[in-house]
């Protein structure tokens, strides 16, 4: 396919190492396909161990100068990058929709959302403070400063190829770190377009390096190379565990934003209209392909029928199709494996007693499209209760008491995001504190923003992205004990 861009130069076909766009040593390329129609969007150099090693060396070489760059200058570079991301929003969104499939309106929203992290950390770059601690005696002074952790390896997923990279790059650069990034092979073009604008913004050569290709080779080099001091990963819990094990050999710091199984609890005192609206936002955005998507809707008995009826009516109104079509709300899933897995989860639920209220099968738009689906009478013995769905399927579970809802919600080994709706202030405090999740949406289905800390507990990972806490994982605390202060 031919993308019509205002700036065709943003569509890259080579990897970025030390400020240069280069081919892979093997001259092999990755074909990037549009999941909606299978057409080729572009190609990108297929890198491996050797290219990744050179990228790490470039980042290591650039580190001293970048960390010595005044915070105000780093801030100005990030601010310039933010401006360019916003100025080129339409082109970035077109690239994103072409390689990932989400509706164009959502893609534009992702560009603004991701750029928001760049803007936020442009400001936070000037606020990396230390401390002076009262010493045990008058002859000493205790000073703590925060310094960049060093070279950072960033590995990002395909579902938000722009925003997830911005959420890692911005704090790393603000702190004075340099980075080697490995975007998902399904969606590398967004990362390279962002990097092109970063160079234009004045970010020096070697500060950002991007390699795509042989996933196992690139990952192994990033996790084993001694110059890499930290690895930040967003993806599945299964892969995250492997990366943590690999990083242990060199005792790297890690930030892991892993899988979720978000409950969405609707109590009988909730504003049902608001709860339905929140469920639509938290479940069907990006065709259900987000780590904080609602996975299980837990509805109290007294309002279960009314809620399911209203939700089904809304879901039936969603338009399915290619992301470039007008008024499309649900695009394709990323590949055949993803759509087949979602359909198999629906089949498993139905075979175990679930009732289809809406959707329930492959959509007429194509093989990778799944109808937005509502299932009722779901139970905990179904795959759809335990497994992350990553598709446009809303399974409804009923509960009787507050204690039962909390127990059902916490009955999972992961704990990224959760949601609940209630107008009882006492219940709001009790439930929010009892839910074992890193993020709690209370009467709200849209929870992510640059000012808030994003991350989970249990097997959903470790560390936080965004907010004032987002710099913590990219800095080291250095304690300096100064003696002889009272001597003349």
CSV table of C-alpha atoms in Angstrom, one decimal:
chain,number,residue,atom,x,y,z
A,1,UNK,CA,0.0,0.0,0.0
A,2,UNK,CA,1.1,3.6,-0.5
A,3,UNK,CA,0.8,5.9,2.5
A,4,UNK,CA,0.0,9.5,1.6
A,5,UNK,CA,2.0,11.5,4.1
A,6,UNK,CA,2.8,15.2,4.3
A,7,UNK,CA,6.3,14.1,5.1
A,8,UNK,CA,7.2,10.9,3.4
A,9,UNK,CA,10.7,11.1,5.0
A,10,UNK,CA,9.2,9.9,8.2
A,11,UNK,CA,8.6,6.4,6.8
A,12,UNK,CA,12.0,4.8,7.4
A,13,UNK,CA,13.4,1.5,6.2
A,14,UNK,CA,16.7,1.4,8.1
A,15,UNK,CA,17.6,1.1,11.7
A,16,UNK,CA,19.0,4.0,13.7
A,17,UNK,CA,22.5,3.6,15.3
A,18,UNK,CA,24.6,6.5,16.5
A,19,UNK,CA,22.5,9.0,14.5
A,20,UNK,CA,22.9,7.1,11.2
A,21,UNK,CA,20.2,5.2,9.3
A,22,UNK,CA,21.8,1.9,8.3
A,23,UNK,CA,20.9,-1.4,6.8
A,24,UNK,CA,21.3,-4.7,8.7
A,25,UNK,CA,24.6,-6.5,8.1
A,26,UNK,CA,22.7,-9.3,6.4
A,27,UNK,CA,20.7,-6.9,4.2
A,28,UNK,CA,17.6,-8.7,5.3
A,29,UNK,CA,14.4,-6.8,5.9
A,30,UNK,CA,11.2,-7.2,7.9
A,31,UNK,CA,8.0,-6.8,6.0
A,32,UNK,CA,5.4,-4.7,7.9
A,33,UNK,CA,1.8,-5.6,7.1
A,34,UNK,CA,-1.5,-3.8,7.5
A,35,UNK,CA,-3.5,-6.2,9.8
A,36,UNK,CA,-6.8,-5.0,8.2
A,37,UNK,CA,-6.0,-6.1,4.7
A,38,UNK,CA,-2.6,-7.9,4.6
A,39,UNK,CA,-1.1,-5.2,2.4
A,40,UNK,CA,2.6,-4.3,2.8
A,41,UNK,CA,3.0,-1.0,4.6
A,42,UNK,CA,6.8,-0.9,4.4
A,43,UNK,CA,10.0,-2.7,5.2
A,44,UNK,CA,12.6,-2.3,7.9
A,45,UNK,CA,16.2,-3.6,8.4
A,46,UNK,CA,16.3,-6.9,10.2
A,47,UNK,CA,18.9,-6.5,12.9
A,48,UNK,CA,20.5,-9.1,15.2
A,49,UNK,CA,23.3,-9.4,17.8
A,50,UNK,CA,26.0,-7.4,15.9
A,51,UNK,CA,23.8,-4.4,15.2
A,52,UNK,CA,22.4,-4.4,18.8
A,53,UNK,CA,25.9,-4.5,20.2
A,54,UNK,CA,26.9,-1.5,18.0
A,55,UNK,CA,23.8,0.3,19.2
A,56,UNK,CA,24.7,-0.3,22.8
A,57,UNK,CA,28.2,0.9,22.2
A,58,UNK,CA,26.9,4.1,20.6
A,59,UNK,CA,24.6,4.7,23.6
A,60,UNK,CA,27.5,4.1,26.0
A,61,UNK,CA,29.7,6.5,24.0
A,62,UNK,CA,27.0,9.2,24.1
A,63,UNK,CA,26.2,8.8,27.7
A,64,UNK,CA,28.8,11.0,29.4
A,65,UNK,CA,28.1,14.0,27.2
A,66,UNK,CA,24.3,13.6,27.5
A,67,UNK,CA,24.3,13.2,31.3
A,68,UNK,CA,26.6,16.2,31.6
A,69,UNK,CA,24.2,18.3,29.4
A,70,UNK,CA,22.4,20.8,31.7
A,71,UNK,CA,19.0,19.8,32.7
A,72,UNK,CA,17.5,22.9,31.0
A,73,UNK,CA,19.1,21.9,27.7
A,74,UNK,CA,17.8,18.4,27.9
A,75,UNK,CA,14.4,19.8,28.8
A,76,UNK,CA,14.5,22.1,25.7
A,77,UNK,CA,15.3,19.2,23.5
A,78,UNK,CA,12.4,17.2,24.8
A,79,UNK,CA,10.1,20.2,24.4
A,80,UNK,CA,11.2,20.6,20.8
A,81,UNK,CA,10.5,16.9,20.2
A,82,UNK,CA,7.1,17.3,21.7
A,83,UNK,CA,6.3,20.2,19.4
A,84,UNK,CA,7.3,18.1,16.4
A,85,UNK,CA,5.2,15.2,17.5
A,86,UNK,CA,2.2,17.4,17.7
A,87,UNK,CA,2.9,19.2,14.4
A,88,UNK,CA,3.2,15.8,12.6
A,89,UNK,CA,0.3,14.2,14.4
A,90,UNK,CA,-1.6,13.3,11.2
A,91,UNK,CA,1.4,11.6,9.5
A,92,UNK,CA,2.3,9.7,12.7
A,93,UNK,CA,-1.4,8.6,13.1
A,94,UNK,CA,-1.5,7.4,9.5
A,95,UNK,CA,1.6,5.3,10.0
A,96,UNK,CA,0.2,3.9,13.2
A,97,UNK,CA,-3.2,3.0,11.8
A,98,UNK,CA,-1.5,1.4,8.7
A,99,UNK,CA,0.8,-0.9,10.7
A,100,UNK,CA,-1.4,-1.6,13.8
A,101,UNK,CA,-5.0,-1.3,12.5
A,102,UNK,CA,-6.7,0.9,15.1
A,103,UNK,CA,-9.2,3.5,14.0
A,104,UNK,CA,-7.6,6.7,12.8
A,105,UNK,CA,-9.3,8.8,15.5
A,106,UNK,CA,-7.8,6.5,18.2
A,107,UNK,CA,-4.4,6.7,16.5
A,108,UNK,CA,-4.5,10.5,16.6
A,109,UNK,CA,-5.4,10.3,20.2
A,110,UNK,CA,-2.4,8.0,20.9
A,111,UNK,CA,0.0,10.5,19.3
A,112,UNK,CA,-1.3,13.2,21.6
A,113,UNK,CA,-1.2,10.9,24.6
A,114,UNK,CA,2.3,9.7,23.9
A,115,UNK,CA,3.5,13.3,23.2
A,116,UNK,CA,2.1,14.2,26.6
A,117,UNK,CA,4.7,12.1,28.3
A,118,UNK,CA,7.4,13.9,26.4
A,119,UNK,CA,6.0,17.2,27.5
A,120,UNK,CA,5.7,16.0,31.1
A,121,UNK,CA,9.2,14.8,31.4
A,122,UNK,CA,10.6,17.8,29.5
A,123,UNK,CA,9.4,19.7,32.6
A,124,UNK,CA,10.4,17.1,35.1
A,125,UNK,CA,14.0,17.1,33.7
A,126,UNK,CA,14.6,20.3,35.7
A,127,UNK,CA,13.2,18.8,38.9
A,128,UNK,CA,15.6,15.9,39.7
A,129,UNK,CA,16.3,16.9,43.3
A,130,UNK,CA,18.6,15.5,45.9
A,131,UNK,CA,18.6,15.9,49.7
A,132,UNK,CA,20.8,17.2,52.6
A,133,UNK,CA,20.2,14.9,55.6
A,134,UNK,CA,21.0,15.9,59.2
A,135,UNK,CA,24.3,14.3,60.1
A,136,UNK,CA,24.9,12.3,63.4
A,137,UNK,CA,27.6,14.9,64.4
A,138,UNK,CA,28.5,18.4,63.6
A,139,UNK,CA,31.7,17.4,61.8
A,140,UNK,CA,29.9,15.8,58.9
A,141,UNK,CA,27.4,16.6,56.2
A,142,UNK,CA,25.2,14.0,54.4
A,143,UNK,CA,24.3,14.8,50.8
A,144,UNK,CA,22.3,12.6,48.4
A,145,UNK,CA,22.2,13.3,44.7
A,146,UNK,CA,20.4,11.5,41.9
A,147,UNK,CA,22.3,10.5,38.8
A,148,UNK,CA,21.3,8.7,35.6
A,149,UNK,CA,21.3,5.0,35.8
A,150,UNK,CA,23.2,4.7,32.5
A,151,UNK,CA,22.4,3.0,29.2
A,152,UNK,CA,18.8,1.8,29.1
A,153,UNK,CA,17.3,-1.0,27.0
A,154,UNK,CA,13.6,-0.4,26.1
A,155,UNK,CA,11.4,-3.1,24.6
A,156,UNK,CA,8.0,-2.0,23.5
A,157,UNK,CA,4.8,-3.8,22.4
A,158,UNK,CA,2.7,-3.5,19.2
A,159,UNK,CA,-0.6,-2.3,20.7
A,160,UNK,CA,0.5,1.3,21.4
A,161,UNK,CA,3.7,1.6,19.3
A,162,UNK,CA,4.0,5.3,19.7
A,163,UNK,CA,2.8,6.0,23.3
A,164,UNK,CA,4.7,3.0,24.9
A,165,UNK,CA,7.9,4.2,23.4
A,166,UNK,CA,7.3,7.8,24.5
A,167,UNK,CA,6.5,6.6,28.0
A,168,UNK,CA,10.0,5.0,28.3
A,169,UNK,CA,12.1,7.3,26.2
A,170,UNK,CA,11.0,10.6,27.7
A,171,UNK,CA,11.9,9.8,31.4
A,172,UNK,CA,15.1,8.1,30.4
A,173,UNK,CA,16.3,11.1,28.4
A,174,UNK,CA,15.1,13.6,31.0
A,175,UNK,CA,17.2,11.8,33.6
A,176,UNK,CA,20.3,11.9,31.4
A,177,UNK,CA,20.3,8.3,30.2
A,178,UNK,CA,20.8,7.0,26.7
A,179,UNK,CA,18.8,4.3,25.2
A,180,UNK,CA,18.6,1.3,22.9
A,181,UNK,CA,15.1,0.6,21.8
A,182,UNK,CA,13.6,-2.6,20.4
A,183,UNK,CA,10.0,-2.0,19.0
A,184,UNK,CA,7.7,-4.8,18.2
A,185,UNK,CA,8.4,-6.3,14.7
A,186,UNK,CA,4.7,-5.9,13.9
A,187,UNK,CA,4.8,-2.1,14.4
A,188,UNK,CA,8.3,-0.7,14.0
A,189,UNK,CA,7.5,2.1,11.7
A,190,UNK,CA,6.0,4.3,14.4
A,191,UNK,CA,9.2,4.1,16.5
A,192,UNK,CA,11.4,5.1,13.6
A,193,UNK,CA,9.2,8.0,12.7
A,194,UNK,CA,9.4,9.2,16.3
A,195,UNK,CA,13.1,8.8,16.3
A,196,UNK,CA,13.5,10.9,13.1
A,197,UNK,CA,11.6,13.7,14.8
A,198,UNK,CA,13.8,13.3,17.9
A,199,UNK,CA,16.9,13.9,15.7
A,200,UNK,CA,15.2,16.9,14.2
A,201,UNK,CA,14.5,18.2,17.7
A,202,UNK,CA,18.3,18.3,18.4
A,203,UNK,CA,18.7,15.2,20.5
A,204,UNK,CA,22.3,14.2,19.9
A,205,UNK,CA,23.6,11.1,17.9
A,206,UNK,CA,23.7,8.0,20.0
A,207,UNK,CA,21.3,9.1,22.7
A,208,UNK,CA,18.5,7.2,20.9
A,209,UNK,CA,19.2,4.0,19.0
A,210,UNK,CA,16.5,1.8,17.5
A,211,UNK,CA,16.9,-1.8,16.2
A,212,UNK,CA,14.3,-4.2,15.0
A,213,UNK,CA,14.6,-7.8,13.8
A,214,UNK,CA,15.6,-11.0,15.4
A,215,UNK,CA,13.8,-10.7,18.7
A,216,UNK,CA,15.7,-13.4,20.6
A,217,UNK,CA,19.1,-12.1,19.5
A,218,UNK,CA,18.3,-8.4,20.2
A,219,UNK,CA,16.8,-9.3,23.6
A,220,UNK,CA,19.7,-11.5,24.6
A,221,UNK,CA,22.3,-8.8,23.8
A,222,UNK,CA,20.4,-6.1,25.6
A,223,UNK,CA,19.9,-8.3,28.8
A,224,UNK,CA,23.5,-9.6,28.8
A,225,UNK,CA,25.6,-6.6,27.8
A,226,UNK,CA,27.4,-5.1,30.8
A,227,UNK,CA,27.0,-1.6,29.5
A,228,UNK,CA,23.2,-1.8,29.8
A,229,UNK,CA,22.3,-0.9,33.3
A,230,UNK,CA,18.5,-1.1,33.1
A,231,UNK,CA,15.9,-2.8,31.0
A,232,UNK,CA,12.3,-1.5,30.7
A,233,UNK,CA,9.8,-3.8,29.1
A,234,UNK,CA,6.1,-3.7,28.3
A,235,UNK,CA,4.5,-7.0,27.2
A,236,UNK,CA,3.3,-10.3,28.4
A,237,UNK,CA,4.1,-11.7,31.9
A,238,UNK,CA,5.6,-14.8,30.3
A,239,UNK,CA,8.2,-12.8,28.4
A,240,UNK,CA,8.8,-10.5,31.3
A,241,UNK,CA,9.8,-13.4,33.5
A,242,UNK,CA,12.3,-14.5,30.9
A,243,UNK,CA,13.8,-11.0,30.7
A,244,UNK,CA,14.1,-10.7,34.5
A,245,UNK,CA,15.9,-14.0,34.6
A,246,UNK,CA,18.3,-12.9,31.8
A,247,UNK,CA,19.0,-9.6,33.5
A,248,UNK,CA,19.9,-11.3,36.7
A,249,UNK,CA,23.3,-12.4,35.3
A,250,UNK,CA,24.5,-8.7,35.3
A,251,UNK,CA,22.1,-7.5,38.1
A,252,UNK,CA,20.4,-5.0,35.9
A,253,UNK,CA,17.6,-2.9,37.2
A,254,UNK,CA,14.3,-3.7,35.5
A,255,UNK,CA,10.9,-2.1,35.0
A,256,UNK,CA,8.2,-4.5,33.9
A,257,UNK,CA,4.7,-3.5,32.8
A,258,UNK,CA,3.2,-6.9,32.1
A,259,UNK,CA,-0.2,-8.6,31.6
A,260,UNK,CA,-3.5,-7.7,33.2
A,261,UNK,CA,-6.9,-9.2,34.0
A,262,UNK,CA,-8.8,-6.1,34.9
A,263,UNK,CA,-12.2,-6.5,36.7
A,264,UNK,CA,-14.9,-3.9,36.2
A,265,UNK,CA,-17.2,-4.0,39.2
A,266,UNK,CA,-20.7,-2.4,39.1
A,267,UNK,CA,-22.4,-2.2,42.5
A,268,UNK,CA,-26.2,-1.8,42.8
A,269,UNK,CA,-25.9,1.8,44.0
A,270,UNK,CA,-23.9,2.8,40.9
A,271,UNK,CA,-24.9,5.3,38.2
A,272,UNK,CA,-25.7,2.8,35.6
A,273,UNK,CA,-25.4,5.2,32.6
A,274,UNK,CA,-22.0,6.2,33.8
A,275,UNK,CA,-21.0,2.6,34.4
A,276,UNK,CA,-22.0,1.6,30.9
A,277,UNK,CA,-20.1,4.5,29.4
A,278,UNK,CA,-17.1,3.6,31.5
A,279,UNK,CA,-17.3,0.0,30.4
A,280,UNK,CA,-17.4,1.0,26.7
A,281,UNK,CA,-14.3,3.1,27.1
A,282,UNK,CA,-12.3,0.6,29.2
A,283,UNK,CA,-13.3,-2.5,27.2
A,284,UNK,CA,-13.5,-1.6,23.6
A,285,UNK,CA,-10.8,0.9,23.0
A,286,UNK,CA,-8.2,-0.4,20.6
A,287,UNK,CA,-10.5,-3.4,19.9
A,288,UNK,CA,-9.8,-4.6,23.5
A,289,UNK,CA,-6.1,-4.8,22.8
A,290,UNK,CA,-4.8,-2.9,25.8
A,291,UNK,CA,-3.2,-4.2,29.0
A,292,UNK,CA,-5.6,-2.1,31.2
A,293,UNK,CA,-8.7,-3.2,29.2
A,294,UNK,CA,-11.6,-4.5,31.3
A,295,UNK,CA,-11.4,-8.3,31.2
A,296,UNK,CA,-14.2,-9.3,33.5
A,297,UNK,CA,-17.4,-7.3,34.2
A,298,UNK,CA,-18.7,-8.2,37.7
A,299,UNK,CA,-22.3,-6.9,38.2
A,300,UNK,CA,-24.3,-7.0,41.3
A,301,UNK,CA,-27.5,-9.1,41.1
A,302,UNK,CA,-30.0,-6.3,41.6
A,303,UNK,CA,-28.9,-4.4,38.5
A,304,UNK,CA,-27.4,-7.2,36.4
A,305,UNK,CA,-30.3,-7.4,33.9
A,306,UNK,CA,-30.6,-3.6,33.4
A,307,UNK,CA,-26.8,-3.2,33.0
A,308,UNK,CA,-26.4,-6.1,30.5
A,309,UNK,CA,-29.4,-4.7,28.4
A,310,UNK,CA,-28.0,-1.2,28.2
A,311,UNK,CA,-24.4,-2.5,27.5
A,312,UNK,CA,-25.6,-4.8,24.8
A,313,UNK,CA,-27.5,-2.0,23.1
A,314,UNK,CA,-24.4,0.1,23.0
A,315,UNK,CA,-22.1,-2.7,21.8
A,316,UNK,CA,-24.5,-3.5,18.9
A,317,UNK,CA,-24.0,0.1,17.7
A,318,UNK,CA,-20.3,-0.3,17.2
A,319,UNK,CA,-19.1,-0.2,13.6
A,320,UNK,CA,-16.4,-2.7,12.7
A,321,UNK,CA,-14.0,-2.1,9.8
A,322,UNK,CA,-10.6,-0.8,8.6
A,323,UNK,CA,-9.2,2.0,10.7
A,324,UNK,CA,-9.3,4.5,7.8
A,325,UNK,CA,-13.1,4.2,7.3
A,326,UNK,CA,-15.4,6.8,8.7
A,327,UNK,CA,-17.1,6.1,12.1
A,328,UNK,CA,-15.2,2.8,12.6
A,329,UNK,CA,-14.9,2.0,16.3
A,330,UNK,CA,-13.5,-1.5,16.1
A,331,UNK,CA,-10.5,-2.3,13.9
A,332,UNK,CA,-8.7,-5.6,13.3
A,333,UNK,CA,-6.8,-7.7,15.8
A,334,UNK,CA,-3.1,-7.6,15.2
A,335,UNK,CA,-2.8,-11.0,13.4
A,336,UNK,CA,-4.5,-14.4,12.8
A,337,UNK,CA,-3.2,-15.9,16.0
A,338,UNK,CA,-4.7,-13.1,18.0
A,339,UNK,CA,-8.2,-13.3,16.4
A,340,UNK,CA,-8.2,-17.1,16.5
A,341,UNK,CA,-7.4,-17.0,20.2
A,342,UNK,CA,-10.2,-14.6,21.0
A,343,UNK,CA,-12.7,-16.7,19.0
A,344,UNK,CA,-11.6,-19.8,20.8
A,345,UNK,CA,-12.2,-18.1,24.2
A,346,UNK,CA,-15.7,-17.2,23.1
A,347,UNK,CA,-16.3,-20.8,22.0
A,348,UNK,CA,-15.0,-22.1,25.3
A,349,UNK,CA,-17.3,-19.8,27.3
A,350,UNK,CA,-20.3,-20.7,25.2
A,351,UNK,CA,-19.6,-24.4,25.5
A,352,UNK,CA,-19.5,-24.0,29.3
A,353,UNK,CA,-22.8,-22.2,29.5
A,354,UNK,CA,-22.3,-18.6,28.6
A,355,UNK,CA,-25.0,-16.9,26.5
A,356,UNK,CA,-24.2,-14.6,23.6
A,357,UNK,CA,-26.0,-11.2,23.9
A,358,UNK,CA,-24.1,-9.5,21.1
A,359,UNK,CA,-21.5,-10.6,18.5
A,360,UNK,CA,-19.9,-13.8,19.2
A,361,UNK,CA,-18.2,-14.6,15.9
A,362,UNK,CA,-15.8,-13.4,13.3
A,363,UNK,CA,-16.9,-10.2,11.7
A,364,UNK,CA,-17.7,-9.9,8.0
A,365,UNK,CA,-14.9,-7.3,7.6
A,366,UNK,CA,-12.2,-10.0,7.4
A,367,UNK,CA,-10.4,-12.8,9.1
A,368,UNK,CA,-8.7,-10.6,11.7
A,369,UNK,CA,-11.9,-8.9,12.7
A,370,UNK,CA,-14.0,-10.1,15.7
A,371,UNK,CA,-17.5,-8.8,16.3
A,372,UNK,CA,-17.8,-6.8,19.5
A,373,UNK,CA,-19.2,-9.3,21.9
A,374,UNK,CA,-21.2,-9.4,25.1
A,375,UNK,CA,-21.5,-12.7,27.0
A,376,UNK,CA,-23.8,-13.3,30.0
A,377,UNK,CA,-24.0,-16.1,32.6
A,378,UNK,CA,-20.2,-16.4,32.7
A,379,UNK,CA,-18.5,-18.4,35.4
A,380,UNK,CA,-15.0,-18.7,36.9
A,381,UNK,CA,-14.3,-22.1,35.3
A,382,UNK,CA,-14.1,-20.5,31.8
A,383,UNK,CA,-10.9,-19.4,30.2
A,384,UNK,CA,-12.3,-15.9,29.8
A,385,UNK,CA,-12.2,-15.5,33.6
A,386,UNK,CA,-8.5,-16.3,34.0
A,387,UNK,CA,-6.9,-15.4,30.7
A,388,UNK,CA,-6.3,-12.0,29.3
A,389,UNK,CA,-8.7,-11.6,26.4
A,390,UNK,CA,-7.0,-8.9,24.3
A,391,UNK,CA,-10.0,-8.6,22.1
A,392,UNK,CA,-13.5,-6.9,21.9
A,393,UNK,CA,-15.3,-9.4,24.3
A,394,UNK,CA,-17.2,-8.3,27.4
A,395,UNK,CA,-18.0,-11.3,29.7
A,396,UNK,CA,-20.6,-10.6,32.4
A,397,UNK,CA,-20.3,-12.3,35.9
A,398,UNK,CA,-22.8,-11.8,38.7
A,399,UNK,CA,-22.2,-11.4,42.4
A,400,UNK,CA,-24.3,-10.8,45.5
A,401,UNK,CA,-22.2,-9.1,48.1
A,402,UNK,CA,-19.3,-6.6,48.3
A,403,UNK,CA,-17.1,-9.3,49.8
A,404,UNK,CA,-17.8,-11.7,47.0
A,405,UNK,CA,-17.0,-9.0,44.4
A,406,UNK,CA,-13.6,-8.3,46.0
A,407,UNK,CA,-12.8,-12.0,46.2
A,408,UNK,CA,-13.7,-12.5,42.5
A,409,UNK,CA,-11.7,-9.5,41.5
A,410,UNK,CA,-8.6,-10.5,43.3
A,411,UNK,CA,-8.8,-14.1,42.1
A,412,UNK,CA,-5.9,-13.7,39.7
A,413,UNK,CA,-2.1,-13.8,39.8
A,414,UNK,CA,-1.9,-10.4,38.1
A,415,UNK,CA,-2.8,-6.9,39.3
A,416,UNK,CA,-2.4,-4.1,36.9
A,417,UNK,CA,-5.7,-2.1,36.6
A,418,UNK,CA,-9.2,-2.5,37.9
A,419,UNK,CA,-12.4,-0.4,37.9
A,420,UNK,CA,-15.5,-0.1,40.0
A,421,UNK,CA,-18.7,2.0,40.1
A,422,UNK,CA,-20.4,3.0,43.4
A,423,UNK,CA,-21.9,6.1,45.0
A,424,UNK,CA,-21.4,5.0,48.6
A,425,UNK,CA,-18.3,6.8,49.9
A,426,UNK,CA,-17.7,4.2,52.6
A,427,UNK,CA,-17.8,1.4,50.0
A,428,UNK,CA,-15.5,3.4,47.7
A,429,UNK,CA,-12.8,3.5,50.4
A,430,UNK,CA,-13.2,-0.1,51.5
A,431,UNK,CA,-13.2,-1.6,48.0
A,432,UNK,CA,-10.4,0.6,46.6
A,433,UNK,CA,-8.1,-0.4,49.5
A,434,UNK,CA,-9.0,-4.1,49.3
A,435,UNK,CA,-8.4,-4.5,45.5
A,436,UNK,CA,-5.0,-5.9,44.8
A,437,UNK,CA,-4.1,-3.7,41.8
A,438,UNK,CA,-1.7,-0.9,41.0
A,439,UNK,CA,-4.3,1.2,39.3
A,440,UNK,CA,-7.9,1.7,40.5
A,441,UNK,CA,-10.5,3.5,38.4
A,442,UNK,CA,-13.4,4.7,40.6
A,443,UNK,CA,-16.4,5.8,38.6
A,444,UNK,CA,-14.0,6.3,35.7
A,445,UNK,CA,-13.1,4.1,32.7
A,446,UNK,CA,-10.2,6.2,31.3
A,447,UNK,CA,-7.4,6.2,33.8
A,448,UNK,CA,-4.1,6.8,31.9
A,449,UNK,CA,-2.4,10.2,31.8
A,450,UNK,CA,1.2,11.5,32.1
A,451,UNK,CA,0.6,13.0,35.6
A,452,UNK,CA,-0.4,9.6,37.1
A,453,UNK,CA,1.9,6.6,38.0
A,454,UNK,CA,1.2,3.6,35.7
A,455,UNK,CA,2.1,0.1,36.8
A,456,UNK,CA,0.9,-3.0,38.5
A,457,UNK,CA,1.5,-5.4,41.4
A,458,UNK,CA,1.8,-9.2,41.7
A,459,UNK,CA,2.7,-10.7,38.4
A,460,UNK,CA,1.7,-7.5,36.5
A,461,UNK,CA,5.2,-6.2,37.0
A,462,UNK,CA,7.3,-3.7,38.9
A,463,UNK,CA,8.1,0.0,38.7
A,464,UNK,CA,5.9,3.0,37.6
A,465,UNK,CA,5.8,5.0,34.4
A,466,UNK,CA,4.6,8.6,34.2
A,467,UNK,CA,4.1,11.0,37.1
A,468,UNK,CA,6.8,12.4,39.4
A,469,UNK,CA,7.6,8.8,40.2
A,470,UNK,CA,8.5,8.0,36.6
A,471,UNK,CA,12.0,9.3,36.9
A,472,UNK,CA,12.9,7.1,39.9
A,473,UNK,CA,13.6,4.0,37.9
A,474,UNK,CA,16.0,5.9,35.6
A,475,UNK,CA,18.2,7.4,38.4
A,476,UNK,CA,20.5,6.1,41.1
A,477,UNK,CA,20.8,7.7,44.5
A,478,UNK,CA,24.4,8.5,45.4
A,479,UNK,CA,25.2,9.2,49.1
A,480,UNK,CA,28.1,11.5,49.8
A,481,UNK,CA,29.4,11.8,53.3
A,482,UNK,CA,31.5,14.9,53.9
A,483,UNK,CA,33.8,15.0,56.9
A,484,UNK,CA,36.1,17.5,58.5
A,485,UNK,CA,33.5,20.3,58.2
A,486,UNK,CA,34.3,21.8,61.6
A,487,UNK,CA,38.1,21.7,61.0
A,488,UNK,CA,39.8,25.0,60.4
